[in-house]
Short mmCIF file of C-alpha atoms in Angstrom, two decimals:
data_model
loop_
_atom_site.label_atom_id
_atom_site.label_comp_id
_atom_site.label_asym_id
_atom_site.label_seq_id
_atom_site.Cartn_x
_atom_site.Cartn_y
_atom_site.Cartn_z
CA MET A 1 88.77 149.71 119.70
CA THR A 2 90.06 150.81 116.19
CA VAL A 3 87.89 149.89 113.38
CA LYS A 4 89.11 147.81 110.68
CA HIS A 5 90.82 148.95 107.80
CA ARG A 6 93.67 147.74 105.55
CA ALA A 7 96.25 147.27 107.32
CA ALA A 8 99.00 149.24 104.38
CA ILE A 9 97.76 152.55 105.89
CA ASP A 10 99.08 151.98 109.60
CA GLU A 11 102.67 152.10 107.74
CA LEU A 12 102.15 155.53 106.16
CA VAL A 13 103.87 158.86 107.11
CA SER A 14 101.85 161.51 106.65
CA TYR A 15 102.56 164.33 104.28
CA LYS A 16 104.33 167.27 106.66
CA PRO A 17 103.44 170.64 104.86
CA GLY A 18 106.23 173.17 104.87
CA ARG A 19 105.97 175.09 108.31
CA ALA A 20 103.86 178.26 108.32
CA PRO A 21 105.35 181.38 110.25
CA VAL A 22 104.21 181.33 113.91
CA ALA A 23 101.59 184.04 114.95
CA GLY A 24 103.45 187.42 116.56
CA ARG A 25 106.85 186.36 114.57
CA PRO A 26 108.77 187.88 112.09
CA GLN A 27 109.16 185.84 109.56
CA VAL A 28 110.34 184.86 105.80
CA LYS A 29 108.16 181.40 105.21
CA LEU A 30 110.44 179.50 102.36
CA SER A 31 109.37 176.09 102.97
CA SER A 32 106.36 175.50 100.32
CA ASN A 33 107.28 176.34 96.88
CA GLU A 34 104.23 179.14 96.98
CA MET A 35 104.92 181.75 94.44
CA PRO A 36 105.68 185.16 96.96
CA PHE A 37 102.89 187.67 94.97
CA GLY A 38 99.24 187.19 95.34
CA PRO A 39 97.07 186.42 92.22
CA LEU A 40 96.78 188.59 89.31
CA PRO A 41 94.91 191.54 89.77
CA THR A 42 92.43 190.17 87.22
CA VAL A 43 92.32 187.22 89.03
CA LEU A 44 91.05 189.00 92.06
CA ASP A 45 88.50 190.85 89.70
CA ALA A 46 87.17 187.75 89.23
CA ILE A 47 86.80 186.04 92.20
CA SER A 48 85.29 188.64 93.72
CA HIS A 49 82.93 188.62 90.40
CA ALA A 50 82.21 185.23 91.55
CA ALA A 51 81.53 185.12 95.17
CA ALA A 52 78.11 186.85 94.33
CA THR A 53 77.15 183.59 92.89
CA LEU A 54 78.44 181.22 95.62
CA ASN A 55 74.86 180.35 97.04
CA ARG A 56 74.38 177.89 94.07
CA TYR A 57 76.41 175.21 93.07
CA PRO A 58 80.06 175.08 90.94
CA ASP A 59 80.35 173.33 87.24
CA PHE A 60 80.26 170.21 87.98
CA HIS A 61 81.82 169.98 84.50
CA ARG A 62 84.39 172.84 84.67
CA VAL A 63 82.91 173.51 81.56
CA GLU A 64 85.02 176.78 80.90
CA LEU A 65 88.21 176.37 82.24
CA THR A 66 88.23 172.65 80.19
CA GLU A 67 87.87 174.35 77.63
CA ALA A 68 90.12 177.38 77.49
CA LEU A 69 93.07 174.34 78.37
CA ALA A 70 92.09 171.95 75.39
CA ARG A 71 92.52 175.62 73.11
CA ARG A 72 95.87 176.86 75.63
CA HIS A 73 97.30 173.42 74.79
CA ASP A 74 96.39 172.53 71.61
CA VAL A 75 94.24 169.55 72.60
CA ASP A 76 90.25 168.02 72.91
CA PRO A 77 88.84 169.06 75.86
CA SER A 78 88.01 164.91 76.15
CA GLN A 79 91.33 165.22 76.47
CA VAL A 80 91.49 167.70 79.46
CA VAL A 81 90.59 167.08 82.96
CA VAL A 82 90.06 169.35 85.96
CA ASP A 83 90.00 168.63 89.66
CA ASN A 84 90.74 170.46 93.31
CA GLY A 85 94.92 170.29 92.84
CA SER A 86 97.18 167.82 90.78
CA GLY A 87 97.85 165.56 93.90
CA ALA A 88 94.11 164.97 93.63
CA LEU A 89 94.00 164.05 90.53
CA LEU A 90 97.03 161.66 90.94
CA GLN A 91 95.29 159.95 93.79
CA VAL A 92 92.35 158.81 91.57
CA LEU A 93 94.73 157.86 88.66
CA ALA A 94 96.85 155.32 90.99
CA SER A 95 93.70 153.86 92.29
CA VAL A 96 91.52 153.34 88.67
CA ILE A 97 94.94 152.09 87.04
CA ALA A 98 96.70 150.21 90.09
CA GLY A 99 95.29 147.92 92.83
CA PRO A 100 96.39 144.92 94.96
CA GLY A 101 99.37 142.82 93.62
CA ASP A 102 100.11 145.93 91.38
CA GLU A 103 103.16 147.78 91.34
CA ILE A 104 103.41 151.94 90.66
CA LEU A 105 107.11 152.80 89.96
CA TYR A 106 108.93 156.38 90.63
CA ALA A 107 111.66 157.45 91.68
CA TRP A 108 112.87 158.94 95.13
CA ARG A 109 113.57 160.78 96.50
CA ALA A 110 110.90 162.68 94.91
CA PHE A 111 107.44 164.50 95.94
CA GLU A 112 106.11 162.77 99.49
CA SER A 113 102.94 161.84 98.56
CA TYR A 114 103.69 160.15 95.91
CA PRO A 115 104.53 156.36 98.06
CA ILE A 116 100.81 157.82 100.07
CA VAL A 117 98.68 157.69 97.03
CA THR A 118 100.53 153.85 96.07
CA ALA A 119 99.49 152.65 99.23
CA VAL A 120 95.88 154.00 99.33
CA SER A 121 95.32 152.35 96.09
CA GLY A 122 96.08 149.43 97.68
CA ALA A 123 99.45 149.08 95.09
CA THR A 124 102.93 148.10 95.87
CA ALA A 125 105.65 151.45 95.29
CA VAL A 126 109.14 150.80 94.10
CA ALA A 127 111.19 153.17 95.16
CA VAL A 128 114.22 153.45 92.91
CA PRO A 129 116.95 155.75 94.38
CA LEU A 130 118.13 159.24 92.46
CA ASP A 131 121.25 158.80 90.26
CA ASP A 132 124.16 160.83 92.05
CA GLN A 133 123.26 164.26 90.61
CA TYR A 134 120.14 163.94 92.38
CA ALA A 135 117.99 163.39 89.20
CA HIS A 136 115.66 160.33 88.11
CA ASP A 137 117.68 157.32 87.11
CA LEU A 138 115.52 156.45 83.77
CA PRO A 139 117.99 153.21 83.17
CA ALA A 140 117.29 152.35 86.47
CA MET A 141 113.78 152.85 86.41
CA ALA A 142 113.31 150.62 83.08
CA ALA A 143 115.15 148.13 84.91
CA ALA A 144 112.79 148.32 88.05
CA ILE A 145 110.03 146.92 85.37
CA THR A 146 108.82 144.28 85.92
CA ASP A 147 105.12 142.22 85.05
CA ARG A 148 103.20 143.73 87.83
CA THR A 149 104.07 147.68 87.11
CA ARG A 150 100.64 149.61 86.37
CA MET A 151 102.18 153.11 86.18
CA VAL A 152 105.26 155.28 86.81
CA ILE A 153 105.67 158.45 87.58
CA ILE A 154 108.28 161.00 87.54
CA CYS A 155 108.48 164.26 88.99
CA ASN A 156 109.80 166.69 86.27
CA PRO A 157 110.61 168.85 87.40
CA ASN A 158 111.81 166.62 90.66
CA ASN A 159 110.84 167.62 94.14
CA PRO A 160 112.63 168.35 95.88
CA THR A 161 115.98 168.88 93.76
CA GLY A 162 114.98 170.73 90.85
CA THR A 163 116.45 168.64 88.58
CA VAL A 164 114.97 167.67 84.91
CA VAL A 165 115.24 164.60 82.49
CA SER A 166 116.01 164.80 78.87
CA ARG A 167 113.89 164.21 76.33
CA VAL A 168 115.94 161.64 75.05
CA GLU A 169 115.97 159.28 78.11
CA LEU A 170 112.24 159.83 78.80
CA GLU A 171 111.73 158.21 75.39
CA LYS A 172 114.05 155.15 76.08
CA LEU A 173 111.81 154.98 78.74
CA LEU A 174 108.63 154.81 76.62
CA ASP A 175 109.78 152.41 74.44
CA ALA A 176 110.70 150.16 77.29
CA LEU A 177 107.54 150.24 78.70
CA PRO A 178 104.04 148.01 76.90
CA ASP A 179 101.86 150.29 76.17
CA ASP A 180 98.85 149.72 78.60
CA VAL A 181 101.55 150.68 81.19
CA LEU A 182 100.50 154.10 82.74
CA VAL A 183 103.48 156.89 82.38
CA VAL A 184 102.11 160.24 85.14
CA LEU A 185 104.49 163.21 84.41
CA ASP A 186 104.31 165.53 86.91
CA GLU A 187 105.32 168.27 85.68
CA ALA A 188 104.21 171.42 88.70
CA TYR A 189 106.94 173.01 88.39
CA GLN A 190 107.48 173.02 84.41
CA ASP A 191 106.51 176.89 83.84
CA PHE A 192 110.16 177.53 85.27
CA VAL A 193 112.17 175.09 83.55
CA THR A 194 114.45 177.08 80.74
CA ASP A 195 116.40 173.48 80.03
CA LEU A 196 116.13 172.95 76.41
CA SER A 197 116.88 168.84 76.35
CA SER A 198 113.72 168.83 79.08
CA PRO A 199 110.50 167.72 76.92
CA CYS A 200 107.31 169.13 77.77
CA GLY A 201 104.70 166.01 78.61
CA ILE A 202 101.95 167.51 77.16
CA ASP A 203 103.77 167.15 73.54
CA LEU A 204 104.37 163.55 74.21
CA VAL A 205 100.71 162.62 74.82
CA GLY A 206 99.56 163.18 71.38
CA GLU A 207 102.69 160.60 70.10
CA ARG A 208 101.99 158.29 72.82
CA PRO A 209 98.92 156.45 74.38
CA ASN A 210 100.27 155.46 77.94
CA VAL A 211 101.37 159.60 78.91
CA ALA A 212 98.71 161.38 81.43
CA VAL A 213 100.83 165.11 82.29
CA LEU A 214 99.30 166.79 85.95
CA ARG A 215 99.15 170.19 85.71
CA THR A 216 98.71 172.95 88.46
CA PHE A 217 97.73 176.83 89.21
CA SER A 218 99.85 176.57 92.31
CA LYS A 219 102.83 177.39 92.02
CA ALA A 220 104.04 179.55 88.62
CA TYR A 221 100.19 180.77 88.38
CA GLY A 222 99.89 181.73 92.72
CA LEU A 223 96.39 180.07 93.13
CA ALA A 224 98.02 177.17 95.99
CA GLY A 225 94.97 177.95 98.31
CA LEU A 226 92.13 178.45 95.65
CA ARG A 227 93.34 174.42 94.69
CA VAL A 228 93.38 173.83 90.82
CA GLY A 229 95.19 171.92 89.13
CA TYR A 230 94.76 169.74 85.51
CA CYS A 231 95.52 166.36 83.82
CA VAL A 232 95.85 166.42 79.85
CA THR A 233 96.22 162.87 78.74
CA ARG A 234 94.04 160.44 76.16
CA PRO A 235 90.78 160.85 76.04
CA GLU A 236 89.94 157.05 77.26
CA THR A 237 92.62 157.40 80.67
CA ALA A 238 90.17 161.06 81.22
CA ASP A 239 87.10 159.31 81.38
CA LEU A 240 88.37 156.75 83.81
CA ILE A 241 89.19 160.00 85.84
CA ARG A 242 85.97 161.10 85.46
CA LYS A 243 84.32 158.13 86.16
CA SER A 244 86.19 158.51 89.62
CA ILE A 245 86.62 161.87 90.60
CA VAL A 246 83.99 163.53 93.70
CA GLY A 247 82.28 166.43 92.35
CA PHE A 248 81.78 169.79 92.73
CA SER A 249 85.87 169.26 93.87
CA VAL A 250 86.74 172.14 92.26
CA SER A 251 84.61 175.44 93.70
CA THR A 252 82.92 178.41 91.74
CA LEU A 253 86.30 180.45 92.78
CA ALA A 254 88.49 178.19 92.35
CA GLN A 255 87.48 177.65 88.49
CA ALA A 256 86.83 181.48 87.68
CA GLY A 257 90.02 182.58 88.91
CA ALA A 258 92.17 179.72 87.45
CA LEU A 259 90.16 180.63 83.95
CA ALA A 260 90.72 184.32 84.30
CA SER A 261 94.48 182.89 84.88
CA LEU A 262 94.87 181.97 81.15
CA ALA A 263 93.69 184.96 79.89
CA PRO A 264 95.41 186.63 77.85
CA GLU A 265 95.50 189.79 79.29
CA SER A 266 96.84 187.89 82.05
CA ALA A 267 100.61 186.57 79.92
CA VAL A 268 102.30 189.57 80.81
CA GLU A 269 102.39 190.23 84.51
CA LEU A 270 102.64 186.18 84.72
CA LYS A 271 106.02 186.24 82.30
CA ARG A 272 107.50 188.78 84.80
CA ARG A 273 106.86 187.18 87.39
CA ILE A 274 108.60 183.84 86.10
CA GLY A 275 110.98 185.71 84.66
CA HIS A 276 111.42 187.23 87.95
CA VAL A 277 112.05 183.29 90.13
CA VAL A 278 113.66 182.10 86.97
CA ALA A 279 116.76 185.43 87.91
CA GLU A 280 116.38 184.69 91.40
CA ARG A 281 117.08 181.30 91.32
CA THR A 282 120.01 181.55 89.20
CA ARG A 283 121.66 184.69 91.59
CA VAL A 284 121.03 182.09 94.67
CA THR A 285 122.55 179.54 93.68
CA ASP A 286 125.16 181.25 92.17
CA GLU A 287 125.77 182.84 95.72
CA LEU A 288 125.29 179.16 96.93
CA ILE A 289 128.27 178.04 95.51
CA HIS A 290 130.32 181.44 96.15
CA LEU A 291 130.12 180.00 99.50
CA GLY A 292 130.89 176.06 99.73
CA VAL A 293 127.41 175.47 99.76
CA PRO A 294 126.80 172.47 97.58
CA VAL A 295 124.03 173.01 95.50
CA VAL A 296 121.60 170.95 92.92
CA PRO A 297 121.61 173.16 89.59
CA SER A 298 117.64 173.86 89.89
CA GLN A 299 114.86 174.10 87.04
CA ALA A 300 112.34 175.06 89.38
CA ASN A 301 111.08 178.05 91.69
CA PHE A 302 113.19 176.84 94.28
CA VAL A 303 116.90 175.41 95.29
CA PHE A 304 118.03 172.24 97.07
CA MET A 305 121.02 171.95 99.04
CA PRO A 306 122.40 168.26 99.88
CA MET A 307 123.46 167.91 103.49
CA PRO A 308 123.10 165.94 106.52
CA ASP A 309 122.27 168.24 109.43
CA GLY A 310 119.53 169.45 107.04
CA PRO A 311 116.78 169.37 109.83
CA ALA A 312 119.59 171.14 112.25
CA MET A 313 120.12 174.51 109.61
CA ALA A 314 116.23 174.67 109.31
CA ALA A 315 116.31 174.57 112.52
CA ALA A 316 119.29 177.49 113.15
CA PHE A 317 116.81 179.91 110.24
CA GLU A 318 113.54 179.36 111.88
CA GLU A 319 115.15 180.62 114.63
CA ARG A 320 116.68 183.42 113.04
CA GLY A 321 113.57 184.10 111.44
CA VAL A 322 113.68 182.14 107.52
CA ILE A 323 111.40 178.98 107.60
CA LEU A 324 113.14 176.44 105.13
CA ARG A 325 112.45 172.66 104.12
CA ALA A 326 114.97 169.90 105.49
CA TYR A 327 114.80 166.41 103.93
CA GLY A 328 115.80 164.28 106.32
CA THR A 329 119.63 163.17 106.47
CA ASP A 330 119.19 164.73 102.69
CA GLY A 331 119.22 167.90 102.45
CA LEU A 332 117.71 171.12 102.71
CA ARG A 333 115.32 173.39 100.43
CA MET A 334 114.77 176.79 100.18
CA THR A 335 111.67 178.28 97.62
CA ILE A 336 112.71 181.18 95.80
CA GLY A 337 110.81 184.37 97.06
CA ALA A 338 110.74 188.00 96.81
CA THR A 339 114.30 189.80 96.67
CA GLU A 340 114.24 190.71 100.20
CA GLU A 341 113.43 187.95 100.83
CA ASN A 342 116.29 185.66 98.99
CA ASP A 343 118.59 188.37 100.33
CA ARG A 344 117.10 188.28 104.10
CA PHE A 345 117.90 183.68 102.80
CA LEU A 346 121.15 184.74 101.98
CA THR A 347 122.48 185.92 104.84
CA LEU A 348 121.98 183.93 107.30
CA ALA A 349 123.63 181.43 104.48
CA ALA A 350 127.01 183.11 105.00
CA GLU A 351 126.83 183.08 108.56
CA LEU A 352 125.29 179.17 108.55
CA LEU A 353 126.09 177.16 105.59
CA ARG A 354 129.15 179.40 104.51
CA ARG A 355 131.78 175.71 104.04
CA SER A 356 134.51 178.35 101.70
#
């Protein structure tokens, strides 16, 4: 006997995280878009200090962190909502914006949580295929808008392909939308973008009433294990989120670590680490191109290689000690790691993927 539940949940494909190393085996994990470096020293100090207060509940309203983020992005604190990861915020947004009979529009292939949050909200998913450059087809997405559309998700840079949208094309999509349809810009990898044609979504929040931007401390800041993300949007949309998030969902350690990450003394080291990823991204891409491997130019901290035998290739790499992420017959994704980890990947790529 199964308890009664919504039938749409039966159709869900559960989110599958990147494979973790097997205990006792010397493996390199390049499957989850994590930073290869541990938390900044100042962050570790802040977390250690905060640990002494764990007998107390965390700050329910995340006041210090919210105010620090508002200063960082030059917005009012009423426009910032902090929660335990940008994915949690996306789930809340989907649930408060859309429901049965409504539609949530997103590109595909994109982040695998999008169909999940849509189904959980009760809305209908409208997935628009990426274009032939593995990027969002924004004109096609504009054409897919109906009077049932309530939310549009743009993953910029896109996961897993690493492509970005231009501000010009994004403005055209925004112009095609009614002002009461929310556009969510998922900018988890924004810190790695070097393409000047791609917009900073937070700049658009002040210009458009229907834009919400999601950011995370899991990627560039290296705090994936703490689970902290935030949304920047108009105050009225932020209020909808605050009414619906779970109380005390951002731990004391997470708030302390994220706050320390924003401190001026963390900026130099953070910039160096991001610079490492960008430089290694270029090196890995160039080497793969030299090998004749198809590569999508990336603006994130990973590289996507279109290939129909992705699962078989992922298995072959894992047997040799490098864990990658396969996306069915669409391709293979490799997260940029430390230099020696990338070298190990490239050595195997010359053996397993060489096309030239």
